[in-house]
Amino acid sequence: MVASTALYGFCPVFNTSNRKFGNAAAEFDGNDNISITDTNLLDLTGDYTIFAWIYPKGFGGGGQGRIVDKHDGTSSGYRMWISGIGAIPNKLLFATDGTTTDDLIGTVQLNACQLATVTKDSSSIKVYMNGILIYQT
């Protein structure tokens, strides 16, 4: 995020008092977040990739743990989250502009480090867990 601050004038704000992994990671206990000032530079247009190393110990408040979330509460924007509720639990989900990936059963393991990735190009959205394609539009 240093490059983002220098180039675009915005920076994430978070409390590092509970950090456990040096300066490179944050730990969330279910009601924490990292906030970045909203800017059009964070609007995803064209081709993109979103990824995050996650180590979920639970599925967050209400069984829905957000990883990345920039939407306005309607169908606009994007978000990637994990879910431990519903008929198909332990799933990674992605939504953008009203389109949500199908239920991806068993793709998220608790207490394990995993790489969650979403790519979008002009023809498809692809979701990967640990480099394995688990969903494609």
Coordinates of N, CA and C in Angstrom, one line a residue:
M1 N 0.8 -1.2 0.0 CA 0.0 0.0 0.0 C 0.8 1.3 0.0
V2 N 2.1 1.2 0.2 CA 3.0 2.3 0.2 C 2.9 3.0 -1.2
A3 N 2.9 2.2 -2.3 CA 2.9 2.7 -3.6 C 1.5 3.4 -3.8
S4 N 0.4 2.8 -3.3 CA -0.9 3.4 -3.4 C -0.9 4.8 -2.8
T5 N -0.3 4.9 -1.6 CA -0.3 6.2 -0.9 C 0.5 7.2 -1.7
A6 N 1.7 6.8 -2.2 CA 2.5 7.8 -2.9 C 1.9 8.2 -4.2
L7 N 1.3 7.2 -4.9 CA 0.8 7.5 -6.3 C -0.6 8.1 -6.2
Y8 N -1.5 7.7 -5.3 CA -2.9 8.0 -5.4 C -3.4 8.8 -4.2
G9 N -2.6 8.9 -3.1 CA -3.1 9.7 -2.0 C -4.0 9.1 -1.1
F10 N -4.1 7.7 -1.1 CA -5.0 7.1 -0.1 C -4.2 6.0 0.6
C11 N -4.6 5.6 1.8 CA -3.8 4.6 2.6 C -4.7 3.9 3.5
P12 N -4.5 2.6 3.7 CA -5.3 1.9 4.6 C -5.0 2.3 6.0
V13 N -6.1 2.2 6.9 CA -5.9 2.6 8.3 C -6.3 1.4 9.1
F14 N -5.4 0.9 10.0 CA -5.7 -0.2 10.8 C -4.8 -0.2 12.1
N15 N -5.3 -0.8 13.1 CA -4.6 -0.9 14.4 C -3.6 -2.1 14.3
T16 N -2.4 -1.8 14.6 CA -1.3 -2.9 14.5 C -1.0 -3.4 15.9
S17 N -1.7 -3.0 17.0 CA -1.3 -3.4 18.3 C -1.5 -4.9 18.5
N18 N -2.3 -5.6 17.7 CA -2.5 -7.0 17.9 C -1.8 -7.8 16.8
R19 N -0.9 -7.2 16.0 CA -0.2 -7.9 14.9 C 0.6 -9.0 15.5
K20 N 0.6 -10.1 14.7 CA 1.4 -11.3 15.1 C 2.4 -11.7 14.0
F21 N 2.3 -11.1 12.9 CA 3.2 -11.5 11.8 C 4.0 -10.4 11.2
G22 N 4.6 -9.6 12.1 CA 5.5 -8.5 11.6 C 4.6 -7.4 11.1
N23 N 5.1 -6.7 10.0 CA 4.4 -5.6 9.4 C 3.6 -6.0 8.2
A24 N 3.5 -7.3 7.8 CA 3.0 -7.7 6.6 C 1.6 -8.3 6.6
A25 N 1.0 -8.5 7.8 CA -0.3 -9.1 7.9 C -1.1 -8.5 9.0
A26 N -2.4 -8.7 9.0 CA -3.2 -8.3 10.1 C -4.1 -9.4 10.6
E27 N -4.4 -9.4 11.8 CA -5.3 -10.5 12.4 C -6.6 -9.8 12.8
F28 N -7.7 -10.5 12.4 CA -9.0 -10.0 12.7 C -9.8 -11.0 13.6
D29 N -10.5 -10.5 14.6 CA -11.2 -11.4 15.5 C -12.7 -11.4 15.3
G30 N -13.1 -11.0 14.1 CA -14.5 -11.1 13.8 C -15.2 -9.7 13.7
N31 N -14.7 -8.7 14.3 CA -15.3 -7.4 14.2 C -14.3 -6.3 13.8
D32 N -13.2 -6.7 13.1 CA -12.2 -5.7 12.7 C -12.3 -5.5 11.2
N33 N -11.7 -4.4 10.7 CA -11.5 -4.2 9.3 C -10.4 -3.2 9.0
I34 N -10.0 -3.2 7.8 CA -9.1 -2.2 7.3 C -9.9 -1.3 6.4
S35 N -9.9 0.0 6.7 CA -10.6 0.9 5.9 C -9.7 1.7 5.0
I36 N -10.1 1.9 3.7 CA -9.4 2.7 2.8 C -10.4 3.7 2.3
T37 N -9.9 5.0 2.2 CA -10.8 6.1 1.7 C -11.3 5.7 0.4
D38 N -12.6 5.9 0.2 CA -13.2 5.6 -1.1 C -12.7 6.5 -2.2
T39 N -12.4 5.9 -3.3 CA -11.9 6.7 -4.5 C -12.3 5.9 -5.7
N40 N -12.5 6.6 -6.8 CA -12.8 6.0 -8.1 C -11.7 5.1 -8.6
L41 N -10.5 5.3 -8.1 CA -9.3 4.5 -8.5 C -9.5 3.1 -8.0
L42 N -10.4 2.8 -7.0 CA -10.6 1.5 -6.6 C -11.8 0.8 -7.3
D43 N -12.4 1.5 -8.2 CA -13.5 0.9 -9.0 C -12.8 0.0 -10.1
L44 N -13.3 -1.2 -10.1 CA -12.7 -2.1 -11.1 C -13.3 -2.0 -12.4
T45 N -12.5 -1.7 -13.4 CA -12.9 -1.7 -14.8 C -12.0 -2.5 -15.6
G46 N -12.4 -3.0 -16.7 CA -11.5 -3.8 -17.6 C -11.1 -5.1 -16.9
D47 N -10.0 -5.6 -17.2 CA -9.5 -6.9 -16.7 C -8.9 -6.6 -15.3
Y48 N -9.0 -7.6 -14.4 CA -8.4 -7.4 -13.1 C -8.2 -8.7 -12.3
T49 N -7.4 -8.7 -11.3 CA -7.2 -9.8 -10.4 C -7.3 -9.3 -9.0
I50 N -8.0 -10.0 -8.1 CA -8.0 -9.7 -6.7 C -7.5 -11.0 -6.0
F51 N -6.6 -10.9 -5.1 CA -6.2 -12.1 -4.3 C -5.8 -11.7 -2.9
A52 N -5.9 -12.7 -2.0 CA -5.6 -12.5 -0.6 C -5.2 -13.8 0.0
W53 N -4.1 -13.7 0.8 CA -3.8 -14.9 1.6 C -4.7 -14.8 2.8
I54 N -5.4 -15.9 3.1 CA -6.3 -15.9 4.3 C -5.9 -17.1 5.2
Y55 N -6.2 -16.9 6.4 CA -6.0 -18.0 7.5 C -7.3 -17.8 8.4
P56 N -8.4 -18.3 7.9 CA -9.6 -18.1 8.7 C -9.7 -19.1 9.9
K57 N -10.0 -18.5 11.0 CA -10.2 -19.3 12.2 C -11.7 -19.5 12.4
G58 N -12.5 -18.7 11.7 CA -14.0 -18.8 11.7 C -14.5 -18.1 10.5
F59 N -15.8 -18.0 10.4 CA -16.4 -17.4 9.2 C -16.9 -16.0 9.4
G60 N -16.5 -15.4 10.5 CA -16.9 -14.0 10.8 C -18.3 -13.8 11.3
G61 N -18.7 -12.6 11.5 CA -20.0 -12.2 12.0 C -21.1 -12.7 11.1
G62 N -22.0 -13.4 11.7 CA -23.2 -13.9 10.9 C -22.8 -15.0 10.0
G63 N -21.6 -15.6 10.1 CA -21.1 -16.7 9.3 C -20.7 -16.2 7.9
Q64 N -20.5 -14.9 7.7 CA -20.1 -14.3 6.5 C -18.9 -13.5 6.7
G65 N -17.7 -14.0 6.4 CA -16.4 -13.2 6.6 C -16.0 -12.5 5.3
R66 N -16.0 -11.2 5.3 CA -15.6 -10.4 4.2 C -14.1 -10.4 4.0
I67 N -13.6 -10.6 2.8 CA -12.1 -10.5 2.5 C -11.9 -9.2 1.9
V68 N -12.6 -8.9 0.8 CA -12.6 -7.6 0.1 C -14.0 -7.1 -0.1
D69 N -14.3 -5.9 0.2 CA -15.7 -5.4 0.0 C -15.7 -4.0 -0.4
K70 N -16.1 -3.7 -1.6 CA -16.3 -2.3 -2.1 C -17.6 -2.3 -2.9
H71 N -18.7 -2.2 -2.2 CA -20.0 -2.1 -2.9 C -20.9 -1.2 -2.0
D72 N -22.0 -0.8 -2.7 CA -22.8 0.3 -2.0 C -24.1 -0.3 -1.4
G73 N -24.1 -1.6 -1.2 CA -25.3 -2.2 -0.5 C -26.3 -2.7 -1.5
T74 N -26.1 -2.3 -2.8 CA -27.0 -2.8 -3.9 C -26.2 -3.7 -4.8
S75 N -26.4 -3.6 -6.0 CA -25.7 -4.6 -6.9 C -24.5 -3.9 -7.5
S76 N -24.1 -2.7 -7.1 CA -23.0 -2.1 -7.6 C -21.7 -2.4 -6.8
G77 N -20.6 -2.5 -7.5 CA -19.3 -2.8 -6.8 C -18.9 -4.2 -6.9
Y78 N -18.0 -4.6 -5.9 CA -17.5 -5.9 -5.8 C -17.2 -6.4 -4.4
R79 N -17.2 -7.7 -4.2 CA -16.8 -8.2 -2.9 C -16.4 -9.7 -3.0
M80 N -15.5 -10.1 -2.1 CA -15.1 -11.5 -2.0 C -15.2 -11.8 -0.6
W81 N -15.8 -13.0 -0.3 CA -16.1 -13.3 1.1 C -16.2 -14.8 1.2
I82 N -16.0 -15.3 2.5 CA -16.2 -16.7 2.8 C -17.5 -16.9 3.6
S83 N -18.1 -18.0 3.4 CA -19.4 -18.3 4.1 C -19.4 -19.6 4.8
G84 N -19.8 -19.7 6.0 CA -20.0 -21.0 6.7 C -21.4 -21.3 7.0
I85 N -22.4 -20.6 6.3 CA -23.8 -20.9 6.5 C -24.4 -21.4 5.3
G86 N -25.7 -21.8 5.4 CA -26.5 -22.2 4.3 C -26.3 -23.7 4.1
A87 N -27.0 -24.2 3.0 CA -27.0 -25.6 2.7 C -25.7 -26.1 2.3
I88 N -24.8 -25.2 1.7 CA -23.5 -25.6 1.3 C -22.5 -24.7 2.0
P89 N -22.0 -25.1 3.1 CA -21.0 -24.3 3.9 C -19.6 -24.3 3.4
N90 N -18.7 -23.6 4.0 CA -17.3 -23.6 3.7 C -17.0 -23.2 2.3
K91 N -17.5 -22.1 1.9 CA -17.4 -21.7 0.5 C -16.7 -20.3 0.4
L92 N -16.1 -20.1 -0.8 CA -15.5 -18.8 -1.2 C -16.5 -18.2 -2.2
L93 N -16.9 -17.0 -2.0 CA -17.8 -16.4 -3.0 C -17.3 -15.0 -3.5
F94 N -17.7 -14.7 -4.7 CA -17.4 -13.4 -5.3 C -18.6 -12.8 -5.9
A95 N -18.8 -11.5 -5.8 CA -19.9 -10.8 -6.5 C -19.3 -9.5 -7.1
T96 N -19.8 -9.2 -8.3 CA -19.5 -8.0 -8.9 C -20.7 -7.5 -9.7
D97 N -21.1 -6.3 -9.5 CA -22.2 -5.7 -10.3 C -23.4 -6.6 -10.4
G98 N -23.8 -7.2 -9.3 CA -25.1 -8.0 -9.3 C -24.9 -9.5 -9.7
T99 N -23.7 -9.9 -10.1 CA -23.4 -11.3 -10.4 C -22.7 -11.9 -9.3
T100 N -23.2 -13.0 -8.8 CA -22.5 -13.8 -7.7 C -22.2 -15.1 -8.2
T101 N -21.0 -15.6 -7.8 CA -20.5 -16.9 -8.1 C -21.5 -18.0 -7.5
D102 N -21.6 -19.1 -8.1 CA -22.4 -20.2 -7.5 C -21.7 -20.7 -6.2
D103 N -22.5 -21.5 -5.5 CA -22.0 -22.1 -4.2 C -20.8 -23.0 -4.5
L104 N -19.7 -22.7 -3.9 CA -18.5 -23.4 -4.1 C -18.2 -24.3 -2.9
I105 N -18.7 -25.5 -2.8 CA -18.7 -26.3 -1.6 C -17.3 -26.7 -1.2
G106 N -17.0 -26.6 0.1 CA -15.8 -27.1 0.7 C -14.5 -26.4 0.2
T107 N -14.6 -25.2 -0.3 CA -13.4 -24.6 -0.8 C -12.6 -23.9 0.2
V108 N -13.1 -23.7 1.4 CA -12.4 -22.9 2.5 C -12.2 -23.9 3.6
Q109 N -11.0 -23.9 4.1 CA -10.7 -24.7 5.3 C -10.3 -23.8 6.5
L110 N -10.9 -24.1 7.6 CA -10.5 -23.3 8.8 C -9.2 -23.7 9.3
N111 N -8.5 -22.7 9.9 CA -7.2 -23.0 10.5 C -6.1 -23.5 9.5
A112 N -6.2 -22.9 8.3 CA -5.2 -23.2 7.3 C -5.0 -22.0 6.4
C113 N -3.7 -21.8 6.0 CA -3.4 -20.7 5.1 C -3.8 -21.1 3.7
Q114 N -4.5 -20.2 3.0 CA -5.0 -20.4 1.7 C -4.9 -19.2 0.8
L115 N -4.7 -19.3 -0.5 CA -4.7 -18.2 -1.4 C -6.0 -18.2 -2.1
A116 N -6.8 -17.1 -1.9 CA -8.1 -16.9 -2.6 C -7.8 -15.9 -3.7
T117 N -8.2 -16.2 -4.9 CA -8.0 -15.4 -6.1 C -9.2 -15.3 -7.0
V118 N -9.5 -14.1 -7.5 CA -10.5 -13.9 -8.5 C -9.9 -13.2 -9.7
T119 N -10.1 -13.6 -10.9 CA -9.7 -12.9 -12.1 C -10.9 -12.6 -13.0
K120 N -10.9 -11.5 -13.6 CA -11.9 -11.2 -14.6 C -11.3 -10.6 -15.8
D121 N -11.7 -11.1 -17.0 CA -11.3 -10.6 -18.2 C -12.6 -10.3 -19.0
S122 N -12.5 -9.9 -20.3 CA -13.6 -9.6 -21.1 C -14.6 -10.7 -21.3
S123 N -14.2 -11.9 -21.1 CA -15.1 -13.0 -21.3 C -15.5 -13.9 -20.1
S124 N -14.8 -13.8 -19.0 CA -15.2 -14.6 -17.9 C -14.7 -14.1 -16.5
I125 N -15.3 -14.7 -15.5 CA -14.8 -14.5 -14.1 C -14.3 -15.9 -13.7
K126 N -13.1 -16.0 -13.1 CA -12.6 -17.2 -12.6 C -12.2 -17.1 -11.1
V127 N -12.5 -18.1 -10.4 CA -12.2 -18.1 -8.9 C -11.3 -19.3 -8.7
Y128 N -10.2 -19.0 -8.0 CA -9.2 -20.0 -7.6 C -9.1 -20.1 -6.1
M129 N -8.8 -21.3 -5.6 CA -8.4 -21.5 -4.3 C -7.1 -22.3 -4.3
N130 N -6.0 -21.7 -3.8 CA -4.7 -22.3 -3.8 C -4.3 -22.7 -5.2
G131 N -4.6 -21.8 -6.2 CA -4.2 -22.0 -7.5 C -5.0 -23.0 -8.3
I132 N -6.0 -23.6 -7.7 CA -6.9 -24.5 -8.4 C -8.2 -23.8 -8.8
L133 N -8.5 -23.9 -10.1 CA -9.8 -23.3 -10.6 C -11.0 -24.0 -10.0
I134 N -11.8 -23.2 -9.3 CA -13.0 -23.8 -8.6 C -14.3 -23.3 -9.2
Y135 N -14.2 -22.2 -10.0 CA -15.4 -21.6 -10.6 C -15.0 -20.8 -11.8
Q136 N -15.9 -20.9 -12.8 CA -15.7 -20.1 -14.0 C -17.0 -19.8 -14.7
T137 N -17.2 -18.5 -15.1 CA -18.5 -18.1 -15.7 C -18.4 -18.5 -17.2

